[in-house]
Short mmCIF file of C-alpha atoms in Angstrom, two decimals:
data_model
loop_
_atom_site.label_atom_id
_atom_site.label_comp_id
_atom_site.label_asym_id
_atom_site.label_seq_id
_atom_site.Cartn_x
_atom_site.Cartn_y
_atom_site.Cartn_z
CA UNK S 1 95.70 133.03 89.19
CA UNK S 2 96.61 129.49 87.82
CA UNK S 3 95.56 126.73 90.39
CA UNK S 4 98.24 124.62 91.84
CA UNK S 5 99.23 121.39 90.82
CA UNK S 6 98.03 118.73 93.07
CA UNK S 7 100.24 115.91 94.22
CA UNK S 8 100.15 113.31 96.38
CA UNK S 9 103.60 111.26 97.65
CA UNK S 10 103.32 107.20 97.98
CA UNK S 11 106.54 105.77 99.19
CA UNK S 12 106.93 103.34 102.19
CA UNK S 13 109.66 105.28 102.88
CA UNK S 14 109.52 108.16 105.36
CA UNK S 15 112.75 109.71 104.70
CA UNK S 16 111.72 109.47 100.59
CA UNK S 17 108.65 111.26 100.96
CA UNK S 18 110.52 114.31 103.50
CA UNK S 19 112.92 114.42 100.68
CA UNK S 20 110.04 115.00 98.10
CA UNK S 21 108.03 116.99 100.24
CA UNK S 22 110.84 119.58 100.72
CA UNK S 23 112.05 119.81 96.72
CA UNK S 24 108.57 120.46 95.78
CA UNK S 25 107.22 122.65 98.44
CA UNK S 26 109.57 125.30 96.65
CA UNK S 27 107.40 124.95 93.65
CA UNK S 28 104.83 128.43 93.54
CA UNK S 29 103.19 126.66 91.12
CA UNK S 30 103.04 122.70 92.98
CA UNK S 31 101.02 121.74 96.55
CA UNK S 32 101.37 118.26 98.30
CA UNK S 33 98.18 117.00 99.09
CA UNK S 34 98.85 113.93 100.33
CA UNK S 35 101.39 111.23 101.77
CA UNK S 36 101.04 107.47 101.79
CA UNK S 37 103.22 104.84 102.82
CA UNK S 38 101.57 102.12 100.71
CA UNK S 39 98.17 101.50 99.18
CA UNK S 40 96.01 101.83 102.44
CA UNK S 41 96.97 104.89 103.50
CA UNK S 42 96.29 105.87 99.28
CA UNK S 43 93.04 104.43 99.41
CA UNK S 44 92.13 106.67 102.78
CA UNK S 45 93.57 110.01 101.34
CA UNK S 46 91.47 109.87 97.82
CA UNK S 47 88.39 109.48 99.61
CA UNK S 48 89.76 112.89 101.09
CA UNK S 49 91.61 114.79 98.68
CA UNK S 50 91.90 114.36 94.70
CA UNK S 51 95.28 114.95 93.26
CA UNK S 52 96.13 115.69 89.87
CA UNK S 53 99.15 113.45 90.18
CA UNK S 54 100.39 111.21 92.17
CA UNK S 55 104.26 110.45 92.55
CA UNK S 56 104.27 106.37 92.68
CA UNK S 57 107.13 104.11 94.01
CA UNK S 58 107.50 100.48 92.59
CA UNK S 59 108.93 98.03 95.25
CA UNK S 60 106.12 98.45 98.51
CA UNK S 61 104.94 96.03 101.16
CA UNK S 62 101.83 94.43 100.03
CA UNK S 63 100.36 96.10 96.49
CA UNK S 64 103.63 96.77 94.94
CA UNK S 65 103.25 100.16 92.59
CA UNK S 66 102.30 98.39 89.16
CA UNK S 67 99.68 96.92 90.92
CA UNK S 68 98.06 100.04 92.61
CA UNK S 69 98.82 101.44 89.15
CA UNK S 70 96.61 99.37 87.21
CA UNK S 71 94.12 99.77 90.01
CA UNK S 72 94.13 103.56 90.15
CA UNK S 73 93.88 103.48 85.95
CA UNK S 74 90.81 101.38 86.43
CA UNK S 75 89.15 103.40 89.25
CA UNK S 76 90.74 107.34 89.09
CA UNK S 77 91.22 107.48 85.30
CA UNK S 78 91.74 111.35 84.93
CA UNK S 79 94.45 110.84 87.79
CA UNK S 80 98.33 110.96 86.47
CA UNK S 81 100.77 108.70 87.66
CA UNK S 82 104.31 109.65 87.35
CA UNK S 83 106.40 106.43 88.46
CA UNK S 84 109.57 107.65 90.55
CA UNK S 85 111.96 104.55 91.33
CA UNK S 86 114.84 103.16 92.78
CA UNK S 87 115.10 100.63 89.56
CA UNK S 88 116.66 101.97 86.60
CA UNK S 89 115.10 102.53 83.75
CA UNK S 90 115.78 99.39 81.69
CA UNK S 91 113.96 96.80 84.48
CA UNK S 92 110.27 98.74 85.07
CA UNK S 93 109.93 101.29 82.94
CA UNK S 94 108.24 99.89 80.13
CA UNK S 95 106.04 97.70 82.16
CA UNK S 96 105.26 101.04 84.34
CA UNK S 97 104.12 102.62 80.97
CA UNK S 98 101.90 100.10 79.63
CA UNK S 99 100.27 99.95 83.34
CA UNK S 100 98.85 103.14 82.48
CA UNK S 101 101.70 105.29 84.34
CA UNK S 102 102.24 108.99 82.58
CA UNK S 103 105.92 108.71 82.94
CA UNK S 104 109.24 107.17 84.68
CA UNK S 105 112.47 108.37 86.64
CA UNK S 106 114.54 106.99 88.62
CA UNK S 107 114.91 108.58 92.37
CA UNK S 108 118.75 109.31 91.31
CA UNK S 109 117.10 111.89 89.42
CA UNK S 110 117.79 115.26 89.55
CA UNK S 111 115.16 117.36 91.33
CA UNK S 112 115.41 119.89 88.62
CA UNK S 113 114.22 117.06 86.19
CA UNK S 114 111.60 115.86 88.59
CA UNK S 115 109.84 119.28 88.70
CA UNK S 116 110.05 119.36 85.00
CA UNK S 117 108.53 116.38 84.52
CA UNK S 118 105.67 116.90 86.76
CA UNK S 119 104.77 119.68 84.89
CA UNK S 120 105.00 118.15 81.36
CA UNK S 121 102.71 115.60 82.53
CA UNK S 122 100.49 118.06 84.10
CA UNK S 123 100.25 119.93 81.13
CA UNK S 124 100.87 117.19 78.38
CA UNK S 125 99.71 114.03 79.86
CA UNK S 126 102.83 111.82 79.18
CA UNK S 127 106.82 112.37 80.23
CA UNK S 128 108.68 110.47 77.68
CA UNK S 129 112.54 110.34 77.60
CA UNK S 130 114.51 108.99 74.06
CA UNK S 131 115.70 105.55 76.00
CA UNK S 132 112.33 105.20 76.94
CA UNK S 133 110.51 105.98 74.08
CA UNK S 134 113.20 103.29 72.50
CA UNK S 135 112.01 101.07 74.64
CA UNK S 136 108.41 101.18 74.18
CA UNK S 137 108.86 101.36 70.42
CA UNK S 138 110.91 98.12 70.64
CA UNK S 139 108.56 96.09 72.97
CA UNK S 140 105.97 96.07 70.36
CA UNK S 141 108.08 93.48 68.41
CA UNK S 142 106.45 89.85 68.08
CA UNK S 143 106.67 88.17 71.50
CA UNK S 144 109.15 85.58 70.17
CA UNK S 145 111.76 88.21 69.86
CA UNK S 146 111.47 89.26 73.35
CA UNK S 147 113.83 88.18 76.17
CA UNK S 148 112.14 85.13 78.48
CA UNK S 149 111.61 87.69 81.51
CA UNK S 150 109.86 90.09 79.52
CA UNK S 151 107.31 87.33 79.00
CA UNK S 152 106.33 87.40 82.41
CA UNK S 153 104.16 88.53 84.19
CA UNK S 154 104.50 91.89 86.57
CA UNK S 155 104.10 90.03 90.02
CA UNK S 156 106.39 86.87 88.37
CA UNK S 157 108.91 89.45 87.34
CA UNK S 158 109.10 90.96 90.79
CA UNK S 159 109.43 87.48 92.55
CA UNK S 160 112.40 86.60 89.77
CA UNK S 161 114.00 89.65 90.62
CA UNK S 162 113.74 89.02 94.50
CA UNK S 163 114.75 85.41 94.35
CA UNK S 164 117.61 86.93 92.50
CA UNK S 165 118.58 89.28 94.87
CA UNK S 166 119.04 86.64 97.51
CA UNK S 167 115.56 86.75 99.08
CA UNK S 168 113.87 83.50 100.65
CA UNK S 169 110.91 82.35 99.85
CA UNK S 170 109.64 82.83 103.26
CA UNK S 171 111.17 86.32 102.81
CA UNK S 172 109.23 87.36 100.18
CA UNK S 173 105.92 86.30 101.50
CA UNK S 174 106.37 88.13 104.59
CA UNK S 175 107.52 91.30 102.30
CA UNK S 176 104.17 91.21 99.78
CA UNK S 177 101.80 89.69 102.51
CA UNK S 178 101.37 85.82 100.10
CA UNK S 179 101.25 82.72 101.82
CA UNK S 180 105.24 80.83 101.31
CA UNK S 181 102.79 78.81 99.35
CA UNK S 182 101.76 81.53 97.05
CA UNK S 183 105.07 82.56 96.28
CA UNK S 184 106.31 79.05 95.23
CA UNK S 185 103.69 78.73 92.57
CA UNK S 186 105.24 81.49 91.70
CA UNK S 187 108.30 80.93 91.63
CA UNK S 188 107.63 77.18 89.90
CA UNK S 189 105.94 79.61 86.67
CA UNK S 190 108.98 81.97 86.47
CA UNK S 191 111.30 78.47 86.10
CA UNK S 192 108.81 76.88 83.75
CA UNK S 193 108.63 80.26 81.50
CA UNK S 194 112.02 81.05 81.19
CA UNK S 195 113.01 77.09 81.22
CA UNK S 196 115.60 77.23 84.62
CA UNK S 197 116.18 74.55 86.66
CA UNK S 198 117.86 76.22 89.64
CA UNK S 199 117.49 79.65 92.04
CA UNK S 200 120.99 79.95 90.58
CA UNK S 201 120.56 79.59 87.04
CA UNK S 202 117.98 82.02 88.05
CA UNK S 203 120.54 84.59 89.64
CA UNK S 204 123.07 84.08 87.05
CA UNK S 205 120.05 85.17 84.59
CA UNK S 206 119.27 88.29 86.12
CA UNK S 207 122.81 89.73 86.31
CA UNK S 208 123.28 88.87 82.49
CA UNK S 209 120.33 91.01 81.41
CA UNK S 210 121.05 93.70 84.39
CA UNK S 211 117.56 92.96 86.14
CA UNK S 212 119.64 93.15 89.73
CA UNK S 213 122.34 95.34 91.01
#
């Protein structure tokens, strides 16, 4: 008999991770491992249990997912990461990619298309869609044809993005555990990069290109 796949669930979300739990504990062929609300609770269960991939959320407290990405590529190579977000596909997919993740959906997903992809990447390594694969091909252009945020880093691009979406400064330290201080260097590269002047020129930036709902 074939061995089940192994997965392990890491969303700060409680009600995410029931939601998961129960679509793929109807799988014959899939067994959760492990849940984590963030990358503590990750760290504790790998010392425990191995998966063979793990489902990864993007916006945490603390280590947001490209982060633990990267760290997990460095440290659990032969580990799959399948990205499942709340973002749609156009703001962290191709960053999520190039982080080392096998693949990206976005929670809206059906679970039909979930399960699939699990699978694919269980069995081919990578879960590609068309836009996606778009995208990735067109991100390899010359740096000077790229939009300013794209130029950013990941942790600038998720401080533009929460500036954008209202958030204080004060606010977003709390949220990713940085000193206020911290976050306004931050912040002062993201204006300098993309040449703003203002958290509203800032704003008005992100709705243009779609980065914020």
């Amino acid at each position: 008999m074939q061995s089940r796949i192994k997965v392990t669930i890491v969303d700060d979300h409680s009600v995410v991770r029931s939601g998961l739990v129960k679509i793929l504990s109807d799988e014959p062929d899939m067994e959760i491992v492990a849940e984590a609300n963030g990358y503590t609770e990750l760290r504790k269960s790998l010392t425990e249990t191995v998966p063979n991939i793990i489902l990864l959320d993007i916006s945490m407290p603390g280590k947001n997912g490209l982060e633990i990405l990267k760290e997990l590529k460095d440290n659990n190579p032969d580990i799959k990461v399948l990205v499942l977000s709340m973002h749609p596909e156009d703001r962290f997919s191709v960053r999520s990619i190039k982080a080392g993740a096998s693949g990206y959906l976005t929670k809206e997903s059906a679970p039909e298309e979930l399960v699939d992809a699990i699978r694919q990447v269980h069995a081919n390594g990578k879960f590609i869609t068309l836009s996606l694969a778009e995208r990735l091909m067109n991100s390899f252009e010359k740096d000077s044809n790229k939009l300013p945020h794209e130029k950013l880093s990941d942790r600038e691009f998720q401080i533009l993005c929460l500036i954008a979406s209202g958030s204080k400064i004060k606010e977003i330290a709390e949220k990713l555990f940085l000193s206020p201080a911290t976050i306004a260097t931050y912040r002062a590269r993201v204006m300098e990069k993309m040449q703003l002047r203002s958290n509203v020129d800032l704003t008005n930036y992100a709705i243009r290109n779609n980065l914020i709902e």
